[in-house]
Coordinates of C-alpha atoms in Angstrom, one line a residue:
M235 CA 0.7 -3.7 21.0
E236 CA 2.2 -0.5 21.8
D237 CA 0.6 2.5 20.0
I238 CA 3.1 3.6 17.0
G239 CA 1.9 7.0 17.1
R240 CA 2.7 7.5 20.8
S241 CA 6.1 5.3 21.0
A242 CA 9.0 6.9 21.6
A243 CA 9.6 6.4 18.2
G244 CA 6.6 7.7 17.1
R245 CA 7.1 10.9 19.1
E246 CA 10.5 11.5 17.5
L247 CA 9.3 11.2 14.0
G248 CA 7.0 13.8 15.1
M249 CA 3.6 11.6 14.7
G250 CA 2.1 13.1 17.9
R251 CA 2.4 16.8 17.0
A252 CA -0.5 18.4 15.5
I253 CA -0.4 18.7 12.2
S254 CA -2.6 20.5 9.9
R255 CA -4.1 17.6 8.3
R256 CA -3.7 13.7 8.5
D257 CA -5.4 11.6 5.7
F258 CA -5.6 8.0 5.0
F259 CA -7.7 7.5 1.4
D260 CA -8.2 3.8 2.0
G261 CA -8.5 1.5 -1.3
V262 CA -9.7 -1.7 0.5
A263 CA -12.7 -2.6 3.6
V264 CA -11.1 -2.0 6.6
T265 CA -12.1 -0.1 10.1
A266 CA -15.8 -0.2 11.5
G267 CA -17.4 -0.3 7.8
A268 CA -15.9 -3.6 7.1
A269 CA -16.7 -4.7 10.4
A270 CA -20.5 -4.1 10.1
L271 CA -20.3 -6.2 6.8
T272 CA -18.9 -9.1 8.3
G273 CA -21.0 -12.4 9.4
P274 CA -24.7 -12.2 10.4
A275 CA -26.2 -8.8 10.7
R276 CA -29.1 -7.1 11.1
P277 CA -31.6 -5.7 8.6
G278 CA -30.4 -2.5 7.1
A279 CA -26.7 -3.1 8.8
V280 CA -25.5 -3.3 5.4
Y281 CA -26.6 -0.1 4.4
A282 CA -25.6 1.6 7.3
A283 CA -21.8 0.3 6.9
A284 CA -22.1 1.6 3.1
S285 CA -23.4 5.0 3.8
A286 CA -21.8 5.8 7.2
P287 CA -19.5 8.7 7.0
V288 CA -16.2 8.1 8.7
A289 CA -13.9 11.2 9.6
A290 CA -10.6 11.6 7.3
F291 CA -11.5 8.8 5.1
R292 CA -12.5 9.5 1.4
G293 CA -11.7 7.8 -1.8
N294 CA -12.0 4.1 -2.6
T295 CA -12.7 3.8 0.9
S296 CA -14.6 1.1 2.8
Q297 CA -17.8 2.9 2.4
A298 CA -17.4 2.9 -0.7
L299 CA -16.7 -1.1 -1.0
G300 CA -19.1 -2.2 1.7
V301 CA -21.8 -2.9 -0.8
L302 CA -19.8 -4.4 -3.1
H303 CA -18.1 -6.7 -0.8
A304 CA -21.6 -8.1 0.3
L305 CA -22.5 -8.5 -3.1
R306 CA -19.1 -10.8 -3.4
D307 CA -20.2 -12.5 -0.5
G308 CA -23.5 -13.3 -1.1
R309 CA -25.2 -11.1 1.5
F310 CA -26.3 -8.3 -0.2
W311 CA -29.6 -9.3 -1.6
Q312 CA -30.4 -11.7 1.5
Q313 CA -31.1 -7.9 3.0
A314 CA -31.9 -5.7 0.3
D315 CA -35.6 -5.0 -1.0
P316 CA -36.1 -5.4 -4.7
P317 CA -35.2 -2.4 -6.8
E318 CA -37.8 0.4 -6.9
P319 CA -37.9 2.0 -10.2
T320 CA -37.2 5.3 -10.3
G321 CA -38.9 6.2 -13.6
E322 CA -35.9 7.9 -15.3
R323 CA -34.8 6.5 -18.6
Y324 CA -31.1 7.3 -20.1
D325 CA -29.7 6.5 -23.4
L326 CA -26.5 5.7 -21.9
V327 CA -25.7 4.3 -18.3
V328 CA -22.1 4.7 -17.5
V329 CA -20.7 2.5 -14.4
G330 CA -17.5 4.1 -13.2
A331 CA -16.3 7.9 -13.3
G332 CA -13.1 7.1 -13.5
L333 CA -10.9 8.1 -16.8
S334 CA -12.7 5.5 -19.0
G335 CA -16.1 6.0 -17.5
V336 CA -15.8 9.3 -18.2
S337 CA -14.5 9.1 -21.6
A338 CA -17.2 6.9 -22.6
A339 CA -19.8 9.6 -21.4
H340 CA -17.8 12.5 -23.5
E341 CA -17.6 10.4 -26.6
W342 CA -21.0 9.4 -26.5
L343 CA -22.2 12.4 -26.2
R344 CA -19.9 13.9 -28.7
R345 CA -21.6 11.9 -31.1
H346 CA -25.0 12.0 -29.8
P347 CA -25.1 15.6 -28.1
G348 CA -28.9 15.5 -27.2
A349 CA -28.7 12.3 -25.7
R350 CA -29.5 11.7 -21.8
V351 CA -26.3 10.1 -20.3
L352 CA -26.0 9.0 -16.2
I353 CA -22.9 8.4 -14.5
L354 CA -22.9 6.1 -11.5
D355 CA -20.0 5.8 -9.0
N356 CA -19.7 3.8 -5.6
H357 CA -16.9 6.5 -4.5
D358 CA -17.7 10.0 -3.2
T359 CA -15.7 11.7 -6.0
T360 CA -14.8 11.4 -9.7
G361 CA -11.2 9.9 -10.7
G362 CA -11.5 6.5 -9.8
H363 CA -7.9 5.5 -9.2
L364 CA -6.5 9.0 -10.1
Q365 CA -8.4 11.0 -7.4
R366 CA -5.4 11.8 -6.1
P367 CA -3.6 14.6 -6.8
G368 CA -0.7 13.8 -9.5
S369 CA 2.0 15.1 -11.1
G370 CA 1.0 14.4 -14.4
S371 CA 3.7 13.0 -16.0
M372 CA 2.7 10.6 -19.1
A373 CA 4.8 8.5 -21.5
A374 CA 6.0 10.5 -24.5
P375 CA 3.0 11.9 -26.8
A376 CA 4.4 9.7 -29.7
T377 CA 3.3 6.3 -27.8
W378 CA -0.1 7.8 -26.9
T379 CA -3.2 6.5 -28.9
P380 CA -5.5 8.1 -31.6
E381 CA -8.2 8.2 -29.2
F382 CA -6.2 10.0 -26.4
R383 CA -4.3 12.1 -29.1
D384 CA -8.2 13.3 -30.1
L385 CA -9.5 13.9 -26.7
L386 CA -6.7 16.4 -25.6
D387 CA -6.9 18.5 -29.0
G388 CA -10.7 18.4 -28.7
L389 CA -10.4 19.6 -24.9
G390 CA -7.6 22.1 -25.9
V391 CA -5.3 20.3 -23.6
A392 CA -1.5 20.6 -24.3
A393 CA 1.1 18.5 -22.8
A394 CA 4.7 19.9 -22.6
P395 CA 8.1 17.9 -22.4
C396 CA 9.2 16.9 -19.1
Q397 CA 12.9 17.2 -18.6
E398 CA 12.8 16.5 -14.5
C399 CA 9.7 13.6 -14.7
G400 CA 10.7 9.6 -14.3
A401 CA 14.4 9.8 -13.8
D402 CA 15.9 8.2 -10.7
D403 CA 19.1 10.5 -9.7
S404 CA 20.0 8.4 -6.6
V405 CA 19.7 5.2 -4.9
M406 CA 19.2 4.4 -1.2
C407 CA 21.0 1.2 -0.5
D408 CA 18.6 0.8 2.9
R409 CA 19.5 -1.0 6.1
E410 CA 16.4 -3.3 5.1
T411 CA 18.8 -5.0 2.4
F412 CA 22.6 -4.3 3.2
P413 CA 24.5 -4.0 6.6
V414 CA 25.2 -0.4 5.8
E415 CA 22.8 2.4 4.7
V416 CA 24.3 4.4 1.9
L417 CA 22.8 7.2 -0.2
V418 CA 24.3 6.8 -3.6
R419 CA 23.6 9.6 -6.3
T420 CA 23.5 7.6 -10.0
G421 CA 23.7 10.6 -12.0
A422 CA 27.1 10.0 -13.4
P423 CA 28.2 6.9 -15.3
A424 CA 28.1 3.6 -13.2
G425 CA 31.8 3.0 -13.0
E426 CA 31.9 6.4 -10.7
W427 CA 29.3 5.4 -7.8
I428 CA 29.5 1.3 -7.7
G429 CA 32.7 1.6 -5.9
V430 CA 30.7 3.1 -3.1
L431 CA 28.0 0.5 -2.9
P432 CA 27.9 -1.6 0.2
V433 CA 27.9 -4.9 -1.5
A434 CA 30.3 -7.7 -1.9
D435 CA 33.6 -7.1 -3.9
A436 CA 32.5 -9.9 -6.5
A437 CA 28.9 -8.2 -6.6
R438 CA 30.7 -4.4 -7.7
E439 CA 32.5 -6.7 -10.3
D440 CA 29.6 -7.8 -11.7
L441 CA 27.4 -4.6 -11.3
L442 CA 30.6 -3.1 -13.8
A443 CA 30.1 -5.6 -16.0
L444 CA 26.4 -5.5 -16.3
Y445 CA 26.6 -1.9 -17.3
A446 CA 29.8 -2.0 -19.0
N447 CA 30.4 -5.2 -20.9
P448 CA 28.1 -7.9 -20.3
A449 CA 28.4 -11.5 -21.5
D450 CA 26.5 -13.3 -23.9
P451 CA 24.6 -16.0 -21.9
F452 CA 23.6 -18.0 -24.8
P453 CA 26.4 -17.9 -27.3
G454 CA 25.9 -19.3 -31.1
L455 CA 22.0 -18.9 -30.7
P456 CA 20.0 -17.0 -33.1
A457 CA 18.3 -13.9 -32.4
E458 CA 14.9 -15.3 -32.1
A459 CA 16.1 -18.3 -30.0
K460 CA 17.5 -15.6 -27.6
H461 CA 14.1 -13.9 -27.4
E462 CA 12.5 -17.0 -25.9
R463 CA 15.3 -17.7 -23.8
L464 CA 14.7 -14.2 -22.3
A465 CA 10.9 -14.7 -22.5
G466 CA 11.4 -17.6 -20.0
F467 CA 13.0 -15.9 -17.7
T468 CA 12.1 -13.2 -15.0
Y469 CA 15.1 -10.6 -14.8
S470 CA 15.9 -11.7 -11.2
R471 CA 16.1 -15.1 -12.4
Y472 CA 18.3 -14.1 -15.9
L473 CA 20.4 -12.4 -13.4
L474 CA 21.2 -15.1 -11.0
E475 CA 20.9 -18.0 -13.0
A476 CA 22.1 -16.8 -16.8
L477 CA 24.4 -14.3 -16.1
R478 CA 25.3 -16.1 -12.8
V479 CA 25.7 -12.4 -10.3
H480 CA 26.2 -12.3 -6.9
P481 CA 23.2 -12.1 -5.3
D482 CA 23.8 -8.6 -3.8
A483 CA 23.8 -7.4 -7.4
E484 CA 20.5 -8.9 -7.9
R485 CA 19.4 -7.3 -4.8
F486 CA 20.7 -3.8 -5.4
L487 CA 18.5 -4.1 -9.0
R488 CA 15.5 -5.6 -7.5
T489 CA 13.2 -2.3 -7.3
L490 CA 14.1 -1.0 -10.8
P491 CA 10.8 -1.4 -11.9
S492 CA 8.6 -1.4 -8.6
A493 CA 7.3 2.1 -8.7
A494 CA 6.0 1.8 -12.5
W495 CA 4.9 -1.7 -12.3
G496 CA 3.7 -2.8 -9.0
Y497 CA 6.5 -5.4 -8.7
D498 CA 9.8 -5.8 -8.6
T499 CA 12.4 -7.7 -10.7
R500 CA 11.4 -11.1 -9.6
A501 CA 8.0 -10.8 -11.4
L502 CA 9.4 -8.8 -14.3
G503 CA 10.2 -10.6 -17.3
A504 CA 13.5 -10.6 -18.6
V505 CA 12.3 -9.3 -22.2
D506 CA 10.8 -6.6 -20.7
A507 CA 14.1 -5.6 -18.7
W508 CA 16.0 -5.8 -22.0
G509 CA 13.6 -3.6 -23.5
L510 CA 13.1 -1.0 -20.4
G511 CA 16.9 -0.7 -21.1
Y512 CA 18.0 -2.6 -17.5
P513 CA 21.7 -3.6 -17.4
G514 CA 23.0 -6.8 -18.5
F515 CA 21.6 -7.3 -22.1
G516 CA 24.6 -5.6 -24.2
G517 CA 26.1 -8.9 -24.9
L518 CA 23.2 -10.5 -26.2
G519 CA 24.1 -8.9 -29.7
L520 CA 20.0 -8.1 -30.2
D521 CA 18.8 -5.7 -32.4
A522 CA 17.5 -2.7 -30.2
S523 CA 15.8 -0.6 -32.6
K524 CA 12.3 -3.0 -32.4
P525 CA 10.8 -4.6 -29.5
S526 CA 10.6 -8.7 -29.0
R527 CA 7.7 -10.3 -30.2
F528 CA 7.3 -11.3 -26.6
S529 CA 7.5 -7.7 -25.3
A530 CA 4.6 -6.5 -23.1
P531 CA 2.1 -4.5 -25.0
T532 CA 3.4 -1.2 -22.9
V533 CA 7.0 -1.7 -23.7
A534 CA 6.6 -2.2 -27.0
K535 CA 4.1 0.5 -27.4
E536 CA 6.6 2.8 -25.9
W537 CA 9.8 1.5 -27.3
G538 CA 12.5 3.9 -28.1
T539 CA 11.1 6.7 -25.9
A540 CA 12.8 5.8 -22.5
G541 CA 13.5 9.3 -20.6
R542 CA 11.0 11.2 -23.3
V543 CA 8.1 12.0 -20.3
A544 CA 5.1 14.7 -21.1
H545 CA 3.6 16.8 -18.5
L546 CA -0.1 17.0 -18.7
P547 CA -1.2 20.3 -16.6
G548 CA -3.6 19.3 -14.2
G549 CA -2.6 15.7 -14.0
V550 CA -5.3 12.8 -15.3
H551 CA -7.6 14.0 -12.9
G552 CA -8.1 17.7 -14.6
L553 CA -8.8 15.6 -17.9
I554 CA -11.6 13.9 -16.4
R555 CA -13.0 17.4 -14.7
A556 CA -12.3 19.4 -18.2
M557 CA -14.9 16.4 -20.2
L558 CA -17.3 16.4 -17.2
D559 CA -17.1 20.4 -17.6
Q560 CA -18.0 19.9 -21.5
T561 CA -20.8 17.6 -20.9
S562 CA -24.2 17.7 -20.0
A563 CA -23.8 13.8 -18.3
R564 CA -25.5 13.5 -14.9
L565 CA -23.3 12.4 -12.2
R566 CA -24.1 10.2 -9.3
L567 CA -21.6 9.7 -6.5
S568 CA -21.9 7.3 -3.7
S569 CA -24.0 4.9 -5.8
P570 CA -22.7 1.8 -6.4
V571 CA -24.1 -0.3 -9.0
V572 CA -25.4 -3.9 -7.6
S573 CA -27.5 -5.2 -10.6
V574 CA -27.3 -4.9 -14.6
R575 CA -29.4 -6.6 -16.9
N576 CA -30.8 -6.8 -20.5
D577 CA -34.2 -6.3 -21.1
G578 CA -34.9 -9.8 -22.8
P579 CA -32.6 -12.2 -24.6
P580 CA -29.3 -10.6 -24.9
E581 CA -29.1 -11.4 -28.9
T582 CA -32.3 -8.9 -29.0
A583 CA -32.5 -7.0 -26.3
S584 CA -32.7 -3.5 -27.2
S585 CA -32.4 -2.0 -23.6
A586 CA -31.4 -2.5 -20.1
T587 CA -32.1 -2.2 -16.4
V588 CA -29.5 -0.8 -13.9
A589 CA -30.0 -1.1 -10.2
Y590 CA -28.0 0.9 -7.7
F591 CA -27.8 1.7 -3.8
D592 CA -28.4 5.6 -2.8
G593 CA -27.7 4.9 0.4
H594 CA -31.2 4.3 1.6
G595 CA -32.5 1.7 -0.7
V596 CA -32.2 0.0 -4.3
R597 CA -33.1 2.4 -7.3
S598 CA -33.2 1.6 -10.8
V599 CA -33.1 3.4 -14.3
A600 CA -34.0 1.8 -17.9
A601 CA -31.2 2.3 -20.1
G602 CA -30.9 2.2 -23.8
A603 CA -27.1 0.8 -23.5
V604 CA -24.5 0.1 -20.4
I605 CA -21.2 0.6 -20.2
L606 CA -19.3 -0.9 -17.5
A607 CA -16.2 0.8 -16.5
C608 CA -15.0 -0.4 -13.7
W609 CA -13.1 -3.4 -12.2
H610 CA -13.3 -6.5 -14.1
A611 CA -13.6 -8.9 -11.1
V612 CA -16.8 -7.1 -10.2
V613 CA -18.8 -7.6 -13.6
P614 CA -19.6 -11.3 -12.8
Y615 CA -21.6 -10.1 -9.5
L616 CA -23.4 -7.0 -11.6
V617 CA -24.3 -9.3 -14.2
E618 CA -25.3 -12.9 -13.2
D619 CA -26.4 -14.5 -16.5
L620 CA -22.9 -13.5 -18.3
P621 CA -21.5 -17.0 -19.9
R622 CA -19.4 -18.9 -18.0
E623 CA -16.5 -18.7 -20.3
Q624 CA -16.8 -14.9 -19.9
R625 CA -17.2 -14.3 -16.2
E626 CA -14.0 -16.8 -15.7
A627 CA -12.3 -14.5 -18.0
L628 CA -13.3 -11.1 -16.0
R629 CA -12.1 -12.7 -13.0
A630 CA -9.0 -13.6 -14.1
A631 CA -8.2 -9.8 -14.1
V632 CA -6.3 -9.3 -10.8
K633 CA -5.1 -5.7 -10.0
T634 CA -1.8 -5.0 -8.4
P635 CA -2.1 -3.1 -5.0
L636 CA -0.2 0.3 -4.9
V637 CA 0.1 2.7 -2.0
E638 CA 1.2 6.5 -2.3
A639 CA 1.7 8.9 0.2
L640 CA 2.1 12.9 -0.1
V641 CA 3.8 14.5 2.5
R642 CA 3.5 18.3 2.4
L643 CA 6.6 20.0 3.9
R644 CA 7.6 23.4 5.1
G645 CA 10.6 23.6 2.8
G646 CA 12.8 21.8 0.1
D647 CA 16.1 22.9 1.5
A648 CA 17.3 19.4 2.9
W649 CA 16.8 17.7 -0.7
Q650 CA 18.3 20.7 -2.2
R651 CA 21.7 20.2 -0.1
L652 CA 21.5 16.7 -0.8
G653 CA 21.6 16.8 -4.3
V654 CA 18.6 14.5 -5.0
A655 CA 15.1 14.6 -5.9
R656 CA 14.2 10.8 -6.9
T657 CA 15.4 7.9 -5.0
R658 CA 15.1 4.4 -5.1
W659 CA 15.0 2.7 -2.2
T660 CA 16.3 -0.9 -2.5
G661 CA 14.1 -2.8 0.1
A662 CA 12.1 -0.4 2.8
Y663 CA 8.7 -0.4 2.4
W664 CA 8.5 2.8 0.4
S665 CA 10.4 2.0 -2.5
L666 CA 10.3 5.6 -4.2
S667 CA 10.8 8.9 -2.6
E668 CA 10.9 12.2 -4.9
L669 CA 10.3 15.8 -4.6
V670 CA 7.4 17.6 -5.8
R671 CA 7.0 21.3 -6.3
H672 CA 3.8 22.9 -7.3
S673 CA 3.6 25.7 -9.6
A674 CA 1.6 27.8 -6.9
G675 CA 4.6 27.1 -4.7
G676 CA 4.7 24.4 -1.6
V677 CA 6.5 21.3 -1.4
T678 CA 5.4 17.7 -1.1
A679 CA 7.4 14.5 -0.8
R680 CA 5.8 11.6 -2.9
L681 CA 6.5 8.2 -1.6
V682 CA 5.2 4.9 -3.3
A683 CA 5.1 1.4 -1.9
T684 CA 4.1 -1.6 -3.8
P685 CA 3.1 -4.5 -1.7
S686 CA 2.8 -7.1 -3.9
R687 CA 4.7 -10.4 -3.3
S688 CA 6.9 -10.4 -6.7
E689 CA 8.4 -13.6 -5.9
L690 CA 4.6 -15.4 -6.1
G691 CA 4.0 -13.7 -9.7
P692 CA 1.8 -10.7 -10.7
A693 CA -1.4 -12.6 -10.2
E694 CA -0.8 -14.2 -7.1
G695 CA 1.7 -11.8 -5.4
A696 CA -0.9 -9.1 -5.7
V697 CA -3.5 -11.3 -3.9
A698 CA -0.9 -11.6 -1.3
G699 CA 0.2 -8.5 -1.2
R700 CA -3.4 -7.2 -0.9
H701 CA -4.3 -9.3 2.2
A702 CA -1.3 -8.1 3.5
L703 CA -2.4 -4.1 3.5
L704 CA -5.5 -5.0 4.7
R705 CA -3.7 -5.9 8.2
T706 CA -1.4 -2.4 7.9
P707 CA -2.8 0.1 9.8
Y708 CA -2.5 3.8 9.0
E709 CA -0.1 4.7 11.4
T710 CA 2.4 1.8 10.6
L711 CA 1.9 3.7 7.0
E712 CA 2.5 7.1 7.9
F713 CA 5.6 6.0 10.4
G714 CA 7.5 4.3 7.7
A715 CA 6.8 7.2 5.3
R716 CA 8.4 9.2 8.2
D717 CA 11.4 7.3 9.1
Q718 CA 12.4 6.7 5.5
L719 CA 12.0 10.5 5.2
A720 CA 14.1 11.2 8.0
R721 CA 16.6 8.5 6.8
L722 CA 16.9 9.9 3.4
L723 CA 16.8 13.7 4.3
G724 CA 18.3 14.0 8.1
P725 CA 22.0 14.8 7.1
G726 CA 20.6 17.6 4.9
G727 CA 18.9 19.3 7.9
F728 CA 15.4 17.8 7.7
D729 CA 13.4 16.9 10.9
P730 CA 10.0 15.4 10.5
G731 CA 9.0 16.5 13.6
R732 CA 9.1 20.2 12.6
D733 CA 8.9 20.1 8.8
V734 CA 5.9 17.8 8.1
E735 CA 3.0 19.7 7.8
E736 CA 0.6 17.3 6.2
V737 CA 0.4 13.6 5.6
T738 CA -1.6 11.8 3.3
V739 CA -2.0 8.4 2.3
Y740 CA -3.8 6.7 -0.5
R741 CA -4.1 2.8 -0.3
W742 CA -5.0 1.0 -3.3
G743 CA -6.0 -2.8 -2.9
H744 CA -6.9 -2.7 -6.4
G745 CA -4.4 -0.2 -8.1
Y746 CA -2.8 -1.0 -11.7
A747 CA -4.7 -3.0 -14.2
P748 CA -3.1 -6.3 -15.1
E749 CA -0.8 -6.5 -18.3
Y750 CA 0.0 -9.5 -20.2
C751 CA 3.9 -10.4 -20.1
R752 CA 5.9 -13.3 -20.3
P753 CA 6.9 -15.5 -18.6
W754 CA 3.6 -15.3 -16.9
H755 CA 1.4 -15.5 -19.7
G756 CA 2.0 -18.4 -22.0
F757 CA -0.6 -17.2 -24.5
H758 CA 1.2 -14.1 -25.3
P759 CA 1.5 -12.5 -27.8
D760 CA -0.3 -14.9 -30.0
G761 CA -3.5 -15.1 -28.1
P762 CA -6.5 -15.2 -27.7
S763 CA -6.1 -13.5 -24.4
P764 CA -8.8 -13.5 -21.1
A765 CA -9.4 -9.9 -22.0
E766 CA -10.5 -10.6 -25.6
T767 CA -13.3 -12.4 -24.0
A768 CA -13.8 -10.6 -20.9
R769 CA -14.5 -7.6 -22.9
R770 CA -17.2 -8.9 -25.2
R771 CA -20.3 -7.0 -25.5
F772 CA -23.1 -8.8 -24.3
G773 CA -26.7 -7.5 -25.6
R774 CA -26.9 -3.6 -24.8
I775 CA -23.8 -4.2 -22.3
A776 CA -20.4 -3.3 -23.3
L777 CA -17.1 -3.2 -21.2
A778 CA -14.4 -0.4 -20.9
G779 CA -11.8 0.3 -18.4
S780 CA -8.4 -0.3 -18.2
D781 CA -9.0 -3.7 -17.7
A782 CA -10.3 -4.2 -21.0
A783 CA -7.3 -3.3 -22.4
P784 CA -5.5 -4.7 -20.2
S785 CA -3.1 -1.6 -19.4
A786 CA -2.5 0.6 -16.5
R787 CA -1.7 3.7 -18.9
A788 CA -4.3 6.4 -19.4
D789 CA -4.3 6.5 -22.9
A790 CA -5.6 2.7 -22.9
A791 CA -8.7 3.5 -20.8
V792 CA -9.6 6.4 -23.3
T793 CA -9.1 3.6 -26.2
A794 CA -11.2 1.3 -24.5
A795 CA -13.9 3.6 -23.8
H796 CA -14.3 4.5 -27.3
R797 CA -14.3 0.7 -28.2
A798 CA -17.1 0.2 -26.1
V799 CA -19.4 3.0 -27.0
G800 CA -18.2 2.0 -30.9
E801 CA -19.7 -1.5 -30.1
L802 CA -23.0 -0.5 -29.1
M803 CA -23.4 1.8 -31.9
E804 CA -23.1 -0.6 -34.4

């Protein structure tokens, strides 16, 4: 197979040119590190793979995940020696140095300033999924949980309204979807731009009706019955089956939720599309002042705040650093935890033991309490004596894969000439491209891709998308990012061979935390939900993390941490 970076197309996009940095921040186990962990291995091979440095790889790399995958596959303890006690004892040990884990340590020390706290993480830096630099844009402060609001107040961090965050100003009707590729500026009323879409005439008529005067597909039904009907559809099925729109109209709208939710309208529930303000619901006559009882928790919590976005200085990663600067917690990175157990029966245990791999061997520390602020799917491999029901509930938390590319540019003139800053793509690999201007100067293009197979549903689609992501080499991702930027900005004078200074790709096989939503989770909203079972305290072990919420929002991760601290202090 031809090396895409050395191909004629790759050279045309500047992939052969020396740039200041080309990084791949990997979120799945690939390359030599993963290969060393497959099949029978010589003694110590699992350790070498977990600790050996790989140039230009950081974050959630194969080195970070190698030990956890060996645990999952039953190979770690076949080669590892029993844990060697360090003699250290801590009041609290936190597993996970992401937002929820650091929040748990910070809250514990706020309540007990003299406590000894240790944070362990398998990565080589803090931040978890939020290691990457971010814009710091968040939902409106009115929607934040009290715990998150109090945390910001205590740290002296003030969020400011962001008028430029979050809203698409254009759509690229791309060649992956339509016969002709057209950039459509969507800032004006829909009736002013629908006419230029490269879709069938019938689709234009349907889109005009969806935006301006949609029909009621459920005439004569009371409001509650209409909500129940919506709860049984995905948005794509609602458009195609209930409203009977032309397939081109559904394809044009398909990627509306992709960047924010990690999947497209084939997985997004119609009842949530209604709550998010998507077109096609005006004819139903529903009360828009309040959410449906079937709305996903985040949609219900953020009701009525569409378009109101706050900017957090330094982003969420800056918030993590601020908490660490204020605490006396010890931080031990590149130290994947391999075992957590209560010292005695869970009902009466007053302490626990935590074992981790430090790159050379397995060490253990004593803990008065443990908070697991890591992926729920990992927990059954760490705490082997959990009840069966809880183990099954933990494994039900399937995270959605996510890919981000940050491309540092020489300037933003092409964006300005074209009059666009945030573009949704209708079918290309990268579903969102946006311009990010930095306060210190400089311009970056941020691209987002969501590999989930949405037609399979949130959970099965996430697994299929993650497996496909495993097989996608870095060069393919960089080529696609350069290609799409050239297609978008080329008419404005952009040359990827000249204007790209740095390419950074963050690949997260386990990205967004899952959220309960219709039509996929029949137990929602009445419950009980798997998360309620999964996050139960087990002796001196409590669970935090976004999976415990479950929600991918930052404030939910902080609230989950405070709940875990409170449970252990009861």
